[in-house]
mmCIF file of C-alpha atoms and ligand atoms in Angstrom:
data_model
loop_
_atom_site.group_PDB
_atom_site.id
_atom_site.type_symbol
_atom_site.label_atom_id
_atom_site.label_comp_id
_atom_site.label_asym_id
_atom_site.label_seq_id
_atom_site.Cartn_x
_atom_site.Cartn_y
_atom_site.Cartn_z
ATOM 1 C CA MET A 7 100.464 100.598 87.388
ATOM 2 C CA VAL A 8 100.694 101.137 91.316
ATOM 3 C CA ASP A 9 98.402 103.169 93.527
ATOM 4 C CA PHE A 10 100.353 105.658 95.975
ATOM 5 C CA THR A 11 99.670 107.355 99.215
ATOM 6 C CA GLY A 12 101.825 109.762 99.643
ATOM 7 C CA ILE A 13 101.503 112.891 102.659
ATOM 8 C CA GLU A 14 99.228 114.920 100.910
ATOM 9 C CA ARG A 15 96.673 112.074 100.250
ATOM 10 C CA VAL A 16 96.937 110.660 103.723
ATOM 11 C CA ARG A 17 96.535 114.208 105.745
ATOM 12 C CA GLU A 18 93.526 114.075 103.158
ATOM 13 C CA LEU A 19 92.491 111.028 104.560
ATOM 14 C CA VAL A 20 93.325 111.643 108.306
ATOM 15 C CA ASN A 21 91.437 114.336 108.354
ATOM 16 C CA ARG A 22 88.253 113.164 106.399
ATOM 17 C CA ALA A 23 87.691 111.427 109.200
ATOM 18 C CA GLY A 24 89.254 113.148 112.054
ATOM 19 C CA THR A 25 92.696 111.986 113.606
ATOM 20 C CA ALA A 26 91.156 110.186 116.620
ATOM 21 C CA ALA A 27 88.633 108.227 114.666
ATOM 22 C CA PHE A 28 91.414 107.303 112.333
ATOM 23 C CA ILE A 29 93.120 106.293 114.722
ATOM 24 C CA GLU A 30 90.622 104.402 116.951
ATOM 25 C CA ALA A 31 89.444 102.721 113.462
ATOM 26 C CA LEU A 32 93.127 101.527 112.339
ATOM 27 C CA ALA A 33 93.454 100.337 116.232
ATOM 28 C CA GLY A 34 90.484 97.995 115.073
ATOM 29 C CA GLU A 35 92.527 97.550 111.768
ATOM 30 C CA ILE A 36 95.111 96.234 113.820
ATOM 31 C CA GLU A 37 93.363 94.319 116.283
ATOM 32 C CA ALA A 38 92.280 92.112 113.689
ATOM 33 C CA ASP A 39 95.311 91.591 112.663
ATOM 34 C CA TYR A 40 96.436 90.541 115.847
ATOM 35 C CA ARG A 41 93.690 88.330 115.965
ATOM 36 C CA ARG A 42 95.081 86.641 112.898
ATOM 37 C CA TRP A 43 98.942 86.085 114.037
ATOM 38 C CA SER A 44 99.334 82.348 113.423
ATOM 39 C CA GLU A 45 98.415 83.475 109.362
ATOM 40 C CA PHE A 46 100.934 85.711 108.969
ATOM 41 C CA ASP A 47 104.851 84.393 108.328
ATOM 42 C CA LYS A 48 107.058 86.651 110.852
ATOM 43 C CA SER A 49 110.611 87.775 111.638
ATOM 44 C CA PRO A 50 112.627 89.990 113.766
ATOM 45 C CA ARG A 51 113.482 93.121 111.668
ATOM 46 C CA HIS A 52 116.568 94.002 109.715
ATOM 47 C CA ALA A 53 118.554 97.113 110.713
ATOM 48 C CA VAL A 54 121.472 98.670 110.227
ATOM 49 C CA HIS A 55 122.999 100.295 112.861
ATOM 50 C CA SER A 56 125.942 103.023 113.180
ATOM 51 C CA PRO A 57 126.952 105.570 115.723
ATOM 52 C CA VAL A 58 124.135 108.024 115.741
ATOM 53 C CA GLY A 59 120.481 106.145 114.684
ATOM 54 C CA VAL A 60 119.158 102.616 112.779
ATOM 55 C CA ILE A 61 117.959 102.183 109.346
ATOM 56 C CA GLU A 62 115.485 98.753 109.548
ATOM 57 C CA LEU A 63 113.655 97.091 107.163
ATOM 58 C CA MET A 64 110.206 95.432 108.409
ATOM 59 C CA PRO A 65 109.157 93.022 106.179
ATOM 60 C CA ILE A 66 106.097 90.544 106.854
ATOM 61 C CA SER A 67 102.935 88.587 105.008
ATOM 62 C CA ASP A 68 99.640 86.896 105.568
ATOM 63 C CA GLY A 69 100.319 84.565 102.604
ATOM 64 C CA ARG A 70 97.727 87.148 100.248
ATOM 65 C CA LEU A 71 99.467 90.317 100.800
ATOM 66 C CA TYR A 72 103.349 91.336 101.616
ATOM 67 C CA SER A 73 104.668 94.477 103.192
ATOM 68 C CA PHE A 74 107.604 96.145 104.502
ATOM 69 C CA LYS A 75 108.516 99.044 105.698
ATOM 70 C CA TYR A 76 111.655 101.111 105.560
ATOM 71 C CA VAL A 77 112.204 103.210 108.793
ATOM 72 C CA ASN A 78 114.741 105.180 110.528
ATOM 73 C CA GLY A 79 115.940 106.354 114.000
ATOM 74 C CA HIS A 80 118.045 109.189 114.489
ATOM 75 C CA PRO A 81 117.484 110.963 117.688
ATOM 76 C CA LYS A 82 120.245 114.096 116.744
ATOM 77 C CA ASN A 83 118.299 114.948 113.022
ATOM 78 C CA THR A 84 115.693 117.020 115.024
ATOM 79 C CA ALA A 85 119.221 119.400 116.346
ATOM 80 C CA GLN A 86 119.493 119.913 112.567
ATOM 81 C CA GLY A 87 116.006 120.694 111.725
ATOM 82 C CA LEU A 88 115.110 116.561 110.334
ATOM 83 C CA LEU A 89 112.589 114.411 112.010
ATOM 84 C CA THR A 90 113.660 111.440 113.989
ATOM 85 C CA VAL A 91 111.829 108.929 112.628
ATOM 86 C CA THR A 92 111.171 109.094 108.853
ATOM 87 C CA ALA A 93 109.004 106.212 107.367
ATOM 88 C CA PHE A 94 107.644 104.739 103.552
ATOM 89 C CA GLY A 95 106.563 101.373 102.732
ATOM 90 C CA VAL A 96 105.274 98.311 100.381
ATOM 91 C CA LEU A 97 101.794 96.646 100.357
ATOM 92 C CA ALA A 98 102.629 93.145 97.516
ATOM 93 C CA ASP A 99 100.053 91.483 96.201
ATOM 94 C CA VAL A 100 101.982 87.880 97.291
ATOM 95 C CA ASP A 101 100.434 85.813 94.356
ATOM 96 C CA THR A 102 102.081 87.977 91.846
ATOM 97 C CA GLY A 103 104.869 89.307 93.546
ATOM 98 C CA TYR A 104 103.310 93.002 92.230
ATOM 99 C CA PRO A 105 103.580 96.114 94.285
ATOM 100 C CA VAL A 106 99.920 97.316 94.530
ATOM 101 C CA LEU A 107 100.502 100.435 97.367
ATOM 102 C CA LEU A 108 103.444 103.185 97.202
ATOM 103 C CA SER A 109 102.928 104.983 100.232
ATOM 104 C CA GLU A 110 104.613 107.538 103.158
ATOM 105 C CA LEU A 111 104.791 105.890 106.230
ATOM 106 C CA THR A 112 106.168 108.529 108.500
ATOM 107 C CA LEU A 113 103.300 109.934 109.561
ATOM 108 C CA THR A 114 101.624 106.853 109.311
ATOM 109 C CA THR A 115 103.665 105.262 111.956
ATOM 110 C CA ALA A 116 103.203 107.785 114.475
ATOM 111 C CA LEU A 117 99.669 107.107 113.909
ATOM 112 C CA ARG A 118 99.273 103.760 114.128
ATOM 113 C CA THR A 119 101.929 104.058 116.919
ATOM 114 C CA ALA A 120 99.396 105.442 119.229
ATOM 115 C CA ALA A 121 96.931 103.140 117.802
ATOM 116 C CA MET A 122 98.741 100.151 119.017
ATOM 117 C CA SER A 123 99.567 101.799 122.294
ATOM 118 C CA ALA A 124 95.819 102.433 122.861
ATOM 119 C CA LEU A 125 94.701 99.294 121.865
ATOM 120 C CA ALA A 126 97.571 97.667 124.846
ATOM 121 C CA ALA A 127 95.943 99.632 127.365
ATOM 122 C CA ARG A 128 92.497 99.189 126.321
ATOM 123 C CA TRP A 129 94.013 95.265 127.193
ATOM 124 C CA MET A 130 96.598 96.239 130.338
ATOM 125 C CA ALA A 131 95.381 99.557 132.418
ATOM 126 C CA ARG A 132 93.098 99.558 134.726
ATOM 127 C CA ARG A 133 89.041 100.544 133.562
ATOM 128 C CA ASN A 134 89.025 104.128 135.472
ATOM 129 C CA SER A 135 92.041 105.265 134.287
ATOM 130 C CA ARG A 136 91.979 108.881 133.501
ATOM 131 C CA ALA A 137 95.770 110.803 134.367
ATOM 132 C CA MET A 138 98.428 109.826 132.047
ATOM 133 C CA ALA A 139 101.688 111.137 132.355
ATOM 134 C CA LEU A 140 103.577 112.153 128.976
ATOM 135 C CA ILE A 141 107.286 111.629 129.384
ATOM 136 C CA GLY A 142 109.017 112.998 125.652
ATOM 137 C CA ASN A 143 106.899 115.627 123.944
ATOM 138 C CA GLY A 144 108.089 115.637 119.995
ATOM 139 C CA ALA A 145 106.814 113.980 117.133
ATOM 140 C CA GLN A 146 104.850 110.789 118.254
ATOM 141 C CA SER A 147 103.457 112.832 120.843
ATOM 142 C CA GLU A 148 100.357 114.550 119.898
ATOM 143 C CA PHE A 149 99.142 110.984 118.667
ATOM 144 C CA GLN A 150 99.529 108.953 121.850
ATOM 145 C CA SER A 151 97.652 112.276 123.298
ATOM 146 C CA ILE A 152 94.671 111.953 121.234
ATOM 147 C CA ALA A 153 94.869 108.396 121.448
ATOM 148 C CA PHE A 154 94.812 107.548 124.801
ATOM 149 C CA HIS A 155 91.833 110.822 125.672
ATOM 150 C CA HIS A 156 89.883 109.261 122.798
ATOM 151 C CA MET A 157 90.072 105.771 123.192
ATOM 152 C CA LEU A 158 90.581 105.440 127.024
ATOM 153 C CA GLY A 159 88.926 108.035 128.424
ATOM 154 C CA ILE A 160 92.084 109.734 130.066
ATOM 155 C CA ARG A 161 90.919 113.167 131.521
ATOM 156 C CA GLU A 162 94.466 114.595 132.664
ATOM 157 C CA LEU A 163 97.965 115.364 130.506
ATOM 158 C CA ARG A 164 100.824 115.417 133.123
ATOM 159 C CA LEU A 165 103.730 116.147 130.288
ATOM 160 C CA TYR A 166 107.412 116.327 130.564
ATOM 161 C CA ASP A 167 110.494 117.011 127.817
ATOM 162 C CA VAL A 168 113.507 117.792 129.160
ATOM 163 C CA ASP A 169 113.286 120.015 126.502
ATOM 164 C CA PRO A 170 111.058 123.535 127.384
ATOM 165 C CA ALA A 171 110.051 123.861 123.750
ATOM 166 C CA ALA A 172 109.019 120.668 122.603
ATOM 167 C CA THR A 173 106.278 120.960 125.673
ATOM 168 C CA ASP A 174 105.787 124.130 124.267
ATOM 169 C CA LYS A 175 104.431 122.187 121.162
ATOM 170 C CA LEU A 176 102.761 120.048 122.604
ATOM 171 C CA GLU A 177 100.844 122.121 124.521
ATOM 172 C CA ARG A 178 99.908 124.593 121.245
ATOM 173 C CA ASN A 179 99.034 121.838 118.966
ATOM 174 C CA LEU A 180 96.697 120.697 122.045
ATOM 175 C CA ALA A 181 95.354 124.103 123.257
ATOM 176 C CA ALA A 182 93.862 124.436 119.043
ATOM 177 C CA LEU A 183 92.310 120.831 119.204
ATOM 178 C CA ALA A 184 89.850 122.419 122.042
ATOM 179 C CA LEU A 185 89.216 119.204 123.818
ATOM 180 C CA PRO A 186 87.042 120.466 126.819
ATOM 181 C CA GLN A 187 87.736 117.522 128.918
ATOM 182 C CA LEU A 188 91.031 117.456 128.799
ATOM 183 C CA ARG A 189 92.892 119.109 131.410
ATOM 184 C CA VAL A 190 96.852 119.591 130.279
ATOM 185 C CA VAL A 191 99.354 120.034 133.214
ATOM 186 C CA ARG A 192 103.193 120.971 132.536
ATOM 187 C CA CYS A 193 105.170 119.289 134.789
ATOM 188 C CA ALA A 194 109.403 120.240 136.106
ATOM 189 C CA SER A 195 110.259 117.236 136.001
ATOM 190 C CA VAL A 196 109.671 113.252 134.995
ATOM 191 C CA THR A 197 108.630 112.685 138.742
ATOM 192 C CA GLU A 198 106.416 115.466 138.760
ATOM 193 C CA ALA A 199 104.534 114.397 136.034
ATOM 194 C CA VAL A 200 104.118 110.439 137.108
ATOM 195 C CA ARG A 201 103.207 111.224 140.612
ATOM 196 C CA GLY A 202 99.394 110.009 140.562
ATOM 197 C CA ALA A 203 99.524 109.252 136.749
ATOM 198 C CA ASP A 204 97.683 105.545 136.072
ATOM 199 C CA ILE A 205 99.201 105.320 132.831
ATOM 200 C CA VAL A 206 102.454 106.548 132.090
ATOM 201 C CA THR A 207 103.460 107.024 128.282
ATOM 202 C CA THR A 208 107.400 107.152 127.900
ATOM 203 C CA VAL A 209 108.447 108.085 124.444
ATOM 204 C CA THR A 210 111.857 109.543 124.509
ATOM 205 C CA ALA A 211 114.525 109.326 121.807
ATOM 206 C CA ASP A 212 118.314 108.872 123.236
ATOM 207 C CA LYS A 213 119.881 106.119 121.798
ATOM 208 C CA ARG A 214 121.660 104.626 124.620
ATOM 209 C CA ASN A 215 120.259 103.009 128.165
ATOM 210 C CA ALA A 216 119.016 106.309 129.370
ATOM 211 C CA ILE A 217 116.964 105.599 132.876
ATOM 212 C CA ILE A 218 113.611 107.221 132.609
ATOM 213 C CA LEU A 219 111.495 106.088 134.290
ATOM 214 C CA THR A 220 113.111 104.578 138.182
ATOM 215 C CA PRO A 221 111.730 101.689 140.577
ATOM 216 C CA GLN A 222 110.651 104.813 142.915
ATOM 217 C CA MET A 223 108.390 106.738 140.640
ATOM 218 C CA ILE A 224 106.386 103.489 140.155
ATOM 219 C CA GLU A 225 102.983 103.292 142.022
ATOM 220 C CA PRO A 226 101.033 99.311 142.495
ATOM 221 C CA GLY A 227 98.390 99.542 139.604
ATOM 222 C CA MET A 228 100.190 101.729 137.067
ATOM 223 C CA HIS A 229 99.996 101.028 133.174
ATOM 224 C CA LEU A 230 103.688 101.574 131.891
ATOM 225 C CA ASN A 231 103.326 102.162 128.195
ATOM 226 C CA ALA A 232 107.028 102.064 126.737
ATOM 227 C CA VAL A 233 107.398 103.122 123.327
ATOM 228 C CA GLY A 234 110.687 105.043 123.019
ATOM 229 C CA GLY A 235 113.287 101.846 123.594
ATOM 230 C CA ASP A 236 112.994 100.327 120.368
ATOM 231 C CA CYS A 237 116.564 99.663 119.472
ATOM 232 C CA PRO A 238 119.129 97.377 121.368
ATOM 233 C CA GLY A 239 121.124 99.712 123.716
ATOM 234 C CA LYS A 240 117.936 102.232 123.532
ATOM 235 C CA THR A 241 115.573 101.701 126.337
ATOM 236 C CA GLU A 242 113.478 103.784 129.065
ATOM 237 C CA LEU A 243 112.977 101.382 131.891
ATOM 238 C CA HIS A 244 114.935 100.757 134.917
ATOM 239 C CA GLY A 245 115.598 97.134 134.925
ATOM 240 C CA ASP A 246 114.280 96.878 138.598
ATOM 241 C CA ILE A 247 110.555 98.541 137.233
ATOM 242 C CA LEU A 248 110.812 94.685 135.149
ATOM 243 C CA ARG A 249 112.100 93.228 137.508
ATOM 244 C CA ARG A 250 108.913 93.808 140.615
ATOM 245 C CA ALA A 251 107.499 90.399 141.872
ATOM 246 C CA ASP A 252 103.908 92.833 140.567
ATOM 247 C CA ALA A 253 104.688 93.634 137.315
ATOM 248 C CA ARG A 254 103.529 92.049 134.372
ATOM 249 C CA VAL A 255 105.317 92.760 131.070
ATOM 250 C CA VAL A 256 103.349 92.583 126.842
ATOM 251 C CA VAL A 257 105.543 92.629 124.199
ATOM 252 C CA GLU A 258 103.960 92.552 120.590
ATOM 253 C CA PHE A 259 106.712 89.572 118.623
ATOM 254 C CA GLU A 260 108.760 87.698 121.562
ATOM 255 C CA PRO A 261 111.758 87.524 119.197
ATOM 256 C CA GLN A 262 112.573 90.935 118.322
ATOM 257 C CA SER A 263 111.408 92.676 121.449
ATOM 258 C CA ARG A 264 113.985 90.669 122.923
ATOM 259 C CA LEU A 265 116.670 92.075 121.020
ATOM 260 C CA GLU A 266 115.380 95.462 120.907
ATOM 261 C CA GLY A 267 112.477 96.220 124.426
ATOM 262 C CA GLU A 268 113.131 97.258 127.583
ATOM 263 C CA VAL A 269 113.562 93.359 128.400
ATOM 264 C CA GLN A 270 116.733 93.307 126.448
ATOM 265 C CA GLN A 271 117.931 93.866 129.220
ATOM 266 C CA MET A 272 116.969 90.529 131.028
ATOM 267 C CA PRO A 273 118.080 86.795 130.891
ATOM 268 C CA ALA A 274 116.114 85.279 127.986
ATOM 269 C CA HIS A 275 113.477 83.609 130.198
ATOM 270 C CA PHE A 276 112.175 86.490 132.006
ATOM 271 C CA PRO A 277 108.820 86.144 131.571
ATOM 272 C CA VAL A 278 106.943 87.936 128.815
ATOM 273 C CA ILE A 279 103.709 87.944 127.595
ATOM 274 C CA GLU A 280 103.090 87.947 123.078
ATOM 275 C CA PHE A 281 99.859 90.365 123.071
ATOM 276 C CA ALA A 282 98.107 88.181 120.139
ATOM 277 C CA ASP A 283 97.932 85.583 123.448
ATOM 278 C CA VAL A 284 96.089 88.699 125.743
ATOM 279 C CA LEU A 285 93.541 89.204 122.477
ATOM 280 C CA ALA A 286 92.874 85.002 121.967
ATOM 281 C CA GLY A 287 92.166 84.711 125.763
ATOM 282 C CA ARG A 288 95.508 82.777 126.871
ATOM 283 C CA ALA A 289 96.896 85.226 128.570
ATOM 284 C CA ALA A 290 95.071 88.371 130.818
ATOM 285 C CA GLY A 291 96.371 91.520 129.741
ATOM 286 C CA ARG A 292 95.825 92.621 133.509
ATOM 287 C CA ASP A 293 95.060 90.033 136.496
ATOM 288 C CA HIS A 294 94.564 92.844 139.649
ATOM 289 C CA ASP A 295 94.020 96.320 140.154
ATOM 290 C CA GLY A 296 96.846 96.433 142.233
ATOM 291 C CA GLU A 297 100.142 95.196 139.613
ATOM 292 C CA VAL A 298 102.276 97.065 137.632
ATOM 293 C CA THR A 299 102.011 96.422 133.522
ATOM 294 C CA ILE A 300 104.436 97.381 131.031
ATOM 295 C CA PHE A 301 103.259 97.854 127.165
ATOM 296 C CA ASP A 302 107.598 97.002 126.312
ATOM 297 C CA SER A 303 106.434 98.507 122.297
ATOM 298 C CA VAL A 304 108.753 98.422 119.888
ATOM 299 C CA GLY A 305 106.614 98.335 117.386
ATOM 300 C CA PHE A 306 106.173 95.641 114.394
ATOM 301 C CA ALA A 307 105.639 94.804 111.777
ATOM 302 C CA LEU A 308 101.780 93.736 111.807
ATOM 303 C CA GLU A 309 100.916 97.383 112.570
ATOM 304 C CA ASP A 310 102.439 98.757 109.364
ATOM 305 C CA PHE A 311 100.812 95.783 107.507
ATOM 306 C CA SER A 312 97.675 96.786 108.990
ATOM 307 C CA ALA A 313 98.288 100.190 108.470
ATOM 308 C CA LEU A 314 98.988 100.077 104.658
ATOM 309 C CA ARG A 315 96.512 97.495 104.369
ATOM 310 C CA TYR A 316 93.700 99.805 105.817
ATOM 311 C CA LEU A 317 94.633 102.905 103.723
ATOM 312 C CA HIS A 318 94.655 101.178 100.481
ATOM 313 C CA GLU A 319 91.704 100.889 101.089
ATOM 314 C CA LEU A 320 90.433 104.038 102.228
ATOM 315 C CA HIS A 321 92.614 105.174 98.970
ATOM 316 C CA ARG A 322 91.209 102.442 96.350
ATOM 317 C CA ALA A 323 86.966 103.738 97.678
ATOM 318 C CA GLU A 324 87.280 106.631 95.440
ATOM 319 C CA ARG A 325 87.182 106.352 92.320
ATOM 320 C CA GLY A 326 88.813 109.508 89.594
ATOM 321 C CA THR A 327 90.729 110.918 92.546
ATOM 322 C CA ARG A 328 93.852 107.725 93.067
ATOM 323 C CA ALA A 329 97.312 108.696 92.579
ATOM 324 C CA THR A 330 99.732 106.144 91.056
ATOM 325 C CA VAL A 331 103.082 105.678 89.981
ATOM 326 C CA ASP A 332 104.630 104.124 87.407
ATOM 327 C CA LEU A 333 106.912 101.796 89.163
ATOM 328 C CA VAL A 334 106.153 98.633 87.400
ATOM 329 C CA PRO A 335 106.393 98.039 83.713
ATOM 330 C CA ASP A 336 102.849 97.485 82.237
ATOM 331 C CA LEU A 337 103.933 95.361 78.999
ATOM 332 C CA ASP A 338 102.610 94.003 76.499
ATOM 333 C CA ASN A 339 104.418 91.244 75.730
ATOM 334 C CA PRO A 340 106.267 90.582 79.592
ATOM 335 C CA LYS A 341 109.288 88.987 77.879
ATOM 336 C CA ASP A 342 110.428 92.756 75.682
ATOM 337 C CA LEU A 343 111.690 94.289 78.874
ATOM 338 C CA PHE A 344 113.977 96.230 76.199
ATOM 339 C CA ALA A 345 111.182 97.332 74.698
ATOM 340 C CA LEU A 346 111.025 100.003 77.763
ATOM 341 C CA LEU A 347 114.329 101.528 77.077
ATOM 342 C CA GLY A 348 113.497 101.954 72.668
ATOM 343 C CA GLY A 349 111.511 103.878 70.408
ATOM 344 C CA ARG A 350 107.335 102.270 71.491
ATOM 345 C CA PRO A 351 107.080 102.636 75.216
ATOM 346 C CA ALA A 352 105.471 100.323 77.294
ATOM 347 C CA ARG A 353 101.962 100.755 77.672
ATOM 348 C CA ALA A 354 102.207 103.047 81.190
ATOM 349 C CA THR A 355 105.338 104.292 80.657
ATOM 350 C CA SER A 356 104.565 107.813 81.786
ATOM 351 C CA THR A 357 106.602 110.772 81.788
ATOM 352 C CA ALA A 358 105.042 111.942 84.546
ATOM 353 C CA HIS A 359 106.441 110.575 87.919
ATOM 354 C CA LEU A 360 102.955 110.763 89.560
ATOM 355 C CA ARG A 361 99.288 110.031 88.407
ATOM 356 C CA VAL A 362 95.969 110.633 88.677
ATOM 357 C CA SER A 363 93.725 108.047 87.185
ATOM 358 C CA ALA A 364 90.315 108.804 86.137
HETATM 359 N N1 LIG B 425 107.867 101.653 119.569
HETATM 360 C C1 LIG B 425 107.828 102.013 118.545
HETATM 361 O O1 LIG B 425 106.344 101.934 117.668
HETATM 362 C C2 LIG B 425 107.838 103.422 117.969
HETATM 363 C C3 LIG B 425 107.330 104.142 116.759
HETATM 364 C C4 LIG B 425 107.842 105.220 116.656
HETATM 365 C C5 LIG B 425 108.546 106.099 117.147
HETATM 366 N N2 LIG B 425 108.851 105.364 118.218
HETATM 367 C C6 LIG B 425 110.706 106.279 119.306
HETATM 368 O O2 LIG B 425 110.008 106.757 119.737
HETATM 369 C C7 LIG B 425 111.101 107.857 120.216
HETATM 370 C C8 LIG B 425 110.333 109.247 119.879
HETATM 371 O O3 LIG B 425 109.963 109.232 118.983
HETATM 372 P P1 LIG B 425 109.929 111.125 118.446
HETATM 373 O O4 LIG B 425 109.323 110.902 116.701
HETATM 374 O O5 LIG B 425 108.876 111.695 118.891
HETATM 375 O O6 LIG B 425 111.329 111.677 118.338
HETATM 376 P P2 LIG B 425 111.210 112.988 118.620
HETATM 377 O O7 LIG B 425 112.966 113.343 118.648
HETATM 378 O O8 LIG B 425 110.937 114.247 118.306
HETATM 379 O O9 LIG B 425 111.559 113.252 120.342
HETATM 380 C C9 LIG B 425 111.348 112.728 121.500
HETATM 381 C C10 LIG B 425 111.266 113.875 122.700
HETATM 382 O O10 LIG B 425 112.371 113.036 123.512
HETATM 383 C C11 LIG B 425 112.833 114.216 124.578
HETATM 384 N N3 LIG B 425 113.625 113.490 125.480
HETATM 385 C C12 LIG B 425 114.603 113.389 124.924
HETATM 386 N N4 LIG B 425 115.235 112.297 126.756
HETATM 387 C C13 LIG B 425 114.823 112.768 126.992
HETATM 388 C C14 LIG B 425 114.795 112.980 128.715
HETATM 389 N N5 LIG B 425 115.327 111.782 129.308
HETATM 390 N N6 LIG B 425 113.578 113.289 129.644
HETATM 391 C C15 LIG B 425 112.256 114.012 128.755
HETATM 392 N N7 LIG B 425 112.241 113.613 127.323
HETATM 393 C C16 LIG B 425 113.755 113.415 126.754
HETATM 394 C C17 LIG B 425 113.173 115.037 123.374
HETATM 395 O O11 LIG B 425 113.924 116.246 123.770
HETATM 396 C C18 LIG B 425 112.187 114.415 122.227
HETATM 397 O O12 LIG B 425 111.794 116.139 122.639
HETATM 398 C C19 LIG B 425 112.034 107.705 119.421
HETATM 399 O O13 LIG B 425 113.270 107.016 120.110
HETATM 400 C C20 LIG B 425 111.580 106.512 118.222
HETATM 401 O O14 LIG B 425 112.216 105.509 118.223
HETATM 402 C C21 LIG B 425 109.036 104.093 119.013
#
């Protein structure tokens, strides 16, 4: 049987820790994996594009465990009452090739993206950062808000979205969290939200080269957490922001980011720093307080590997309540696969789609 963490189970595991604590712990797992960067067999994700969206497969392995995520990005979906991003994934044992965990990754993607954003900002943003502009107030936005409040000490969040209903929802959800140290300010434009901010997070969804941030909006010392531009032909920053003499661009995995990130707008020799080099001390995340730092986030398979590994650990820590799925046959004679179709059920064949093992 293969362990299974569906939406209910992930919700339970996150709520048990508390969302902020869960994101911080996950950031620790991601950091630990980025610190052993050279152990991973890495490749850019495989993307299948359509005029309205993308479906991607994100594989990675450290030689002991293998994982992949299936994820889509369809900005038009919300108009039909569907999510822009949905995902699920598998963790497998390299030694046998057997899957060990099947998991939902929609909620988990939002958690790991926020964890990764805040982790990068810890190394890149100015130490005394207190105000963050949050442009794009959709599905990812609460997770980003919580991560930056909890992990970076952000005390003022300045919100803007072209859809006022999205900002209403974010305001409502943040108010329900009753965070006494967090001031939430609703802004009438991107310019108003960004003015005076220490950190600017862009997490908008639009399948085109959008210009959410223009060069005039950028102030010395700002840290930009550019999350929404994550596909060929889908960006958020004006190219001149990247070209600033005082700009420093950090990416997750250079070969993938050159295709999908904000740096797709730049020539192949445009300098970027991989986040693993920052962690290893081979490059600085920031040199001085006046620098404009840009985390050109696209989402890399390693972050999902860390999330799946962490979920599996938490899931297995509790005996007696573990859900599994009969995804792989458990046969008395592995050469007799045909027995599965016969009268005598193989050991793990179950009529139920989902089991809770004692
Ligand atoms: N980098 C990563 O690791 C990563 C991970 C997850 C999602 N993403 C990307 O983040 C983006 C947001 O994802 P989501 O799940 O929150 O999507 P969503 O559709 O729920 O929310 C996006 C929001 O952006 C707003 N928006 C669109 N254009 C805008 C503009 N010009 N100005 C201000 N707001 C604008 C929309 O109104 C919407 O509320 C997507 O593009 C997604 O692909 C990146």
